[in-house]
């Protein structure tokens, strides 16, 4: 089977963006004095979520049969959900909504994770149909 | 007589010599009768296709008129003329005439679906069988050869079950066997079902199926 | 099969072409919806700022930076601390034409418990205040007690929480409605609480330029001019009468804001206009090319008995479907960018920015969708009109 799975490519791209973005241009607050708050750990967690999602996407991309791809796509959904819940719900962020972690990191990460969730479910739907 | 053309003329712009236009069709009078195959012969560029388009209500003549029964085609409103063409005139044009987004089967059923949703499945199956394209039912036009497309167009026109059938070089892309198939089908439609058939062709084979033969030359029509 | 399925079949037959059409419409909808939401948010932010200032004149300490600092507080929520002697309040009240004069005292907190940046604490006088009170009353009906705090909506301390300011335990009793201004990042307390906080700050050795003579200090006085008096005249009287203070007309302060807002709105409108014109031009060309490419197919449909009107309906159905899908996608994409990043946009623009209420947003979305459909219909209609002017016979000859 040499068919290319577009949803898996999309989740891979989003996963990389989550992993890299959460540590760089979409990352948590940086303080002048070098200290960091809870949002720093939310950023770390998001990096992990991104890496896990990337690994799942790669496995789905190289999986040989449609059933396995469907399963891997479905497994990405809870990972993406974890990413959605991480900033602010599972790990708290800074106390001012104007701060970088709340104004930038949280909405950006939630948006990316929602897109990843949608792509994962689309992939699951497509692969499941092909598997039948 | 069912279709009648009176003094039909069509000019086209062309910068040649002193005049800036030429007559593709000049003062042509023609009658098509039910149950008859009329063959129109002539070299290419003699005005056959232009005449056929004017007879089918697709090309407004510069002078003259076309009557289908009591109706003068070019005096009708576009909506009425279109409906009339759908119900009473079948046309097999030259070249490709398939709708690419539909299958062969859907293409053949399409005219019946446009107004009253009458699918005419039985007629479609019958003519597809007669023309040897029954197996191509679910194929897409892009997958068909020129000859197969041509036969599809003939089947579509016949399935439409019109009173008048106008076919422009219907055997152009066909091999000998399929030429005979197509011409037989058209003759059957005329002799068996009382349709008025006009065949535009430059092939001698067509003569054998004709009840009347005309020749066109320089836009003028002569009976043979 | 039904004849009405033809437009969908045509669109699905050429997914690339269809996707390009949808993408163009989406781009159009995205720019229009995103742009108009931002412009509307800026407008409602300005209205909210006017409503929140509520005063005709604001008297600030004469120091050069106090006016700039006050503006920064309003627009960006930057914490600032500047003071004048409380006697200025009496001097203000002496001026003829002053109806109400309400003092406020500012204090920039150090890192408070909840946050790692400075918070502006604003003390208001419950007796004379007419500016903050109506706003607080929207979310907290009772009088503010000692060490009670009301927080702006962007301060994420929950009601009932204890917030430490200079090691003083304060109770968060209410959260204010969003204003879209810098005031959303401030916290409010009574003057008595403020005195305690100022004393605590002094005790921690934080200099707020407060002299140790024990006299009361205030940061700003909100003046309401009595009806029938000229605000400008009162303003210049105040400038002459109150020493070491500057009286500023709020309108002049807002004018600056509304000027830059008008500038930004114009820029956005221009950008949206450019995108609109470009998308229209591209759509017109794209549809014209599509129709040209398919003219033989349309001529065949005419030959089979489709009327001019029927053909126009087919073309318009195709373009309307593309516009509808593109419009919805564009609006969704713009919403996904504009709404979650409201706070970011506000702080980057440095202007009051208040997202309009759901009804207004829905109206904007509906308007955008309608506009996208109109553009699609115009492009498709024009193409269909051009097509209807050629006899199908001519087209069939050309392409044979």
Short mmCIF file of N, CA and C in Angstrom, two decimals, chain A residues 37-38 92-96 99, chain C residues 109-119 121 149 155-158 161-170 172 187 204:
data_model
loop_
_atom_site.label_atom_id
_atom_site.label_comp_id
_atom_site.label_asym_id
_atom_site.label_seq_id
_atom_site.Cartn_x
_atom_site.Cartn_y
_atom_site.Cartn_z
N UNK A 37 7.09 30.74 35.91
CA UNK A 37 5.91 30.33 36.67
C UNK A 37 5.35 29.02 36.17
N UNK A 38 4.10 28.77 36.56
CA UNK A 38 3.45 27.51 36.21
C UNK A 38 3.36 27.32 34.69
N UNK A 92 -2.01 25.22 35.49
CA UNK A 92 -2.47 26.61 35.53
C UNK A 92 -1.45 27.54 34.88
N UNK A 93 -1.95 28.70 34.51
CA UNK A 93 -1.10 29.69 33.83
C UNK A 93 -0.98 30.94 34.70
N UNK A 94 -0.36 31.97 34.17
CA UNK A 94 -0.16 33.20 34.95
C UNK A 94 -1.51 33.89 35.21
N UNK A 95 -1.49 34.80 36.18
CA UNK A 95 -2.73 35.37 36.67
C UNK A 95 -3.31 36.52 35.87
N UNK A 96 -2.59 36.97 34.87
CA UNK A 96 -3.10 38.12 34.12
C UNK A 96 -3.34 37.71 32.67
N UNK A 99 -0.94 38.43 29.83
CA UNK A 99 0.40 37.85 29.77
C UNK A 99 0.49 36.86 28.62
N UNK C 109 1.50 47.64 42.34
CA UNK C 109 1.91 46.59 43.26
C UNK C 109 3.23 46.00 42.80
N UNK C 110 3.90 45.34 43.75
CA UNK C 110 5.02 44.52 43.31
C UNK C 110 4.39 43.26 42.77
N UNK C 111 5.19 42.25 42.57
CA UNK C 111 4.58 41.01 42.09
C UNK C 111 3.54 40.57 43.09
N UNK C 112 2.33 40.61 42.71
CA UNK C 112 1.28 40.16 43.62
C UNK C 112 1.20 38.64 43.55
N UNK C 113 0.43 38.07 44.42
CA UNK C 113 0.34 36.62 44.50
C UNK C 113 -0.05 35.97 43.19
N UNK C 114 -1.08 36.56 42.61
CA UNK C 114 -1.69 35.92 41.46
C UNK C 114 -0.82 36.01 40.23
N UNK C 115 -0.05 37.08 40.15
CA UNK C 115 0.57 37.37 38.87
C UNK C 115 2.05 37.61 39.03
N UNK C 116 2.74 37.61 37.93
CA UNK C 116 4.15 37.93 38.05
C UNK C 116 4.45 39.28 37.45
N UNK C 117 3.42 40.08 37.19
CA UNK C 117 3.70 41.45 36.77
C UNK C 117 3.02 42.41 37.73
N UNK C 118 3.38 43.67 37.58
CA UNK C 118 2.78 44.67 38.45
C UNK C 118 1.30 44.81 38.14
N UNK C 119 0.52 45.03 39.19
CA UNK C 119 -0.90 45.29 39.00
C UNK C 119 -1.15 46.72 39.45
N UNK C 121 -3.21 49.15 41.35
CA UNK C 121 -4.28 49.19 42.34
C UNK C 121 -4.83 50.62 42.32
N UNK C 149 -11.24 43.86 47.43
CA UNK C 149 -10.76 44.24 46.10
C UNK C 149 -11.80 43.83 45.04
N UNK C 155 -7.69 40.19 35.18
CA UNK C 155 -6.92 39.68 36.32
C UNK C 155 -7.58 38.35 36.69
N UNK C 156 -6.81 37.27 36.60
CA UNK C 156 -7.49 35.97 36.73
C UNK C 156 -7.53 35.46 38.17
N UNK C 157 -7.76 36.36 39.13
CA UNK C 157 -8.00 35.90 40.50
C UNK C 157 -9.50 35.66 40.65
N UNK C 158 -9.85 34.54 41.27
CA UNK C 158 -11.27 34.21 41.39
C UNK C 158 -11.91 34.96 42.56
N UNK C 161 -11.14 34.60 46.45
CA UNK C 161 -9.72 34.31 46.70
C UNK C 161 -9.09 35.41 47.55
N UNK C 162 -7.98 35.09 48.18
CA UNK C 162 -7.20 36.09 48.90
C UNK C 162 -6.05 36.50 47.98
N UNK C 163 -5.92 37.81 47.82
CA UNK C 163 -4.84 38.29 46.97
C UNK C 163 -3.90 39.10 47.85
N UNK C 164 -2.61 38.86 47.75
CA UNK C 164 -1.67 39.58 48.62
C UNK C 164 -1.06 40.76 47.87
N UNK C 165 -1.25 41.94 48.43
CA UNK C 165 -0.62 43.12 47.86
C UNK C 165 0.26 43.72 48.95
N UNK C 166 1.56 43.79 48.71
CA UNK C 166 2.54 44.22 49.72
C UNK C 166 2.29 43.49 51.05
N UNK C 167 2.07 42.17 50.88
CA UNK C 167 1.87 41.31 52.04
C UNK C 167 0.58 41.56 52.81
N UNK C 168 -0.29 42.40 52.28
CA UNK C 168 -1.59 42.61 52.93
C UNK C 168 -2.59 41.65 52.30
N UNK C 169 -3.36 40.99 53.17
CA UNK C 169 -4.36 40.04 52.63
C UNK C 169 -5.59 40.80 52.16
N UNK C 170 -5.89 40.72 50.91
CA UNK C 170 -7.09 41.39 50.39
C UNK C 170 -8.05 40.34 49.86
N UNK C 172 -10.83 39.20 47.21
CA UNK C 172 -11.41 39.53 45.91
C UNK C 172 -12.91 39.31 46.02
N UNK C 187 -6.95 46.64 39.65
CA UNK C 187 -7.84 46.20 40.73
C UNK C 187 -8.26 47.44 41.52
N UNK C 204 7.68 48.45 53.36
CA UNK C 204 8.56 47.52 52.65
C UNK C 204 9.68 48.25 51.95
#
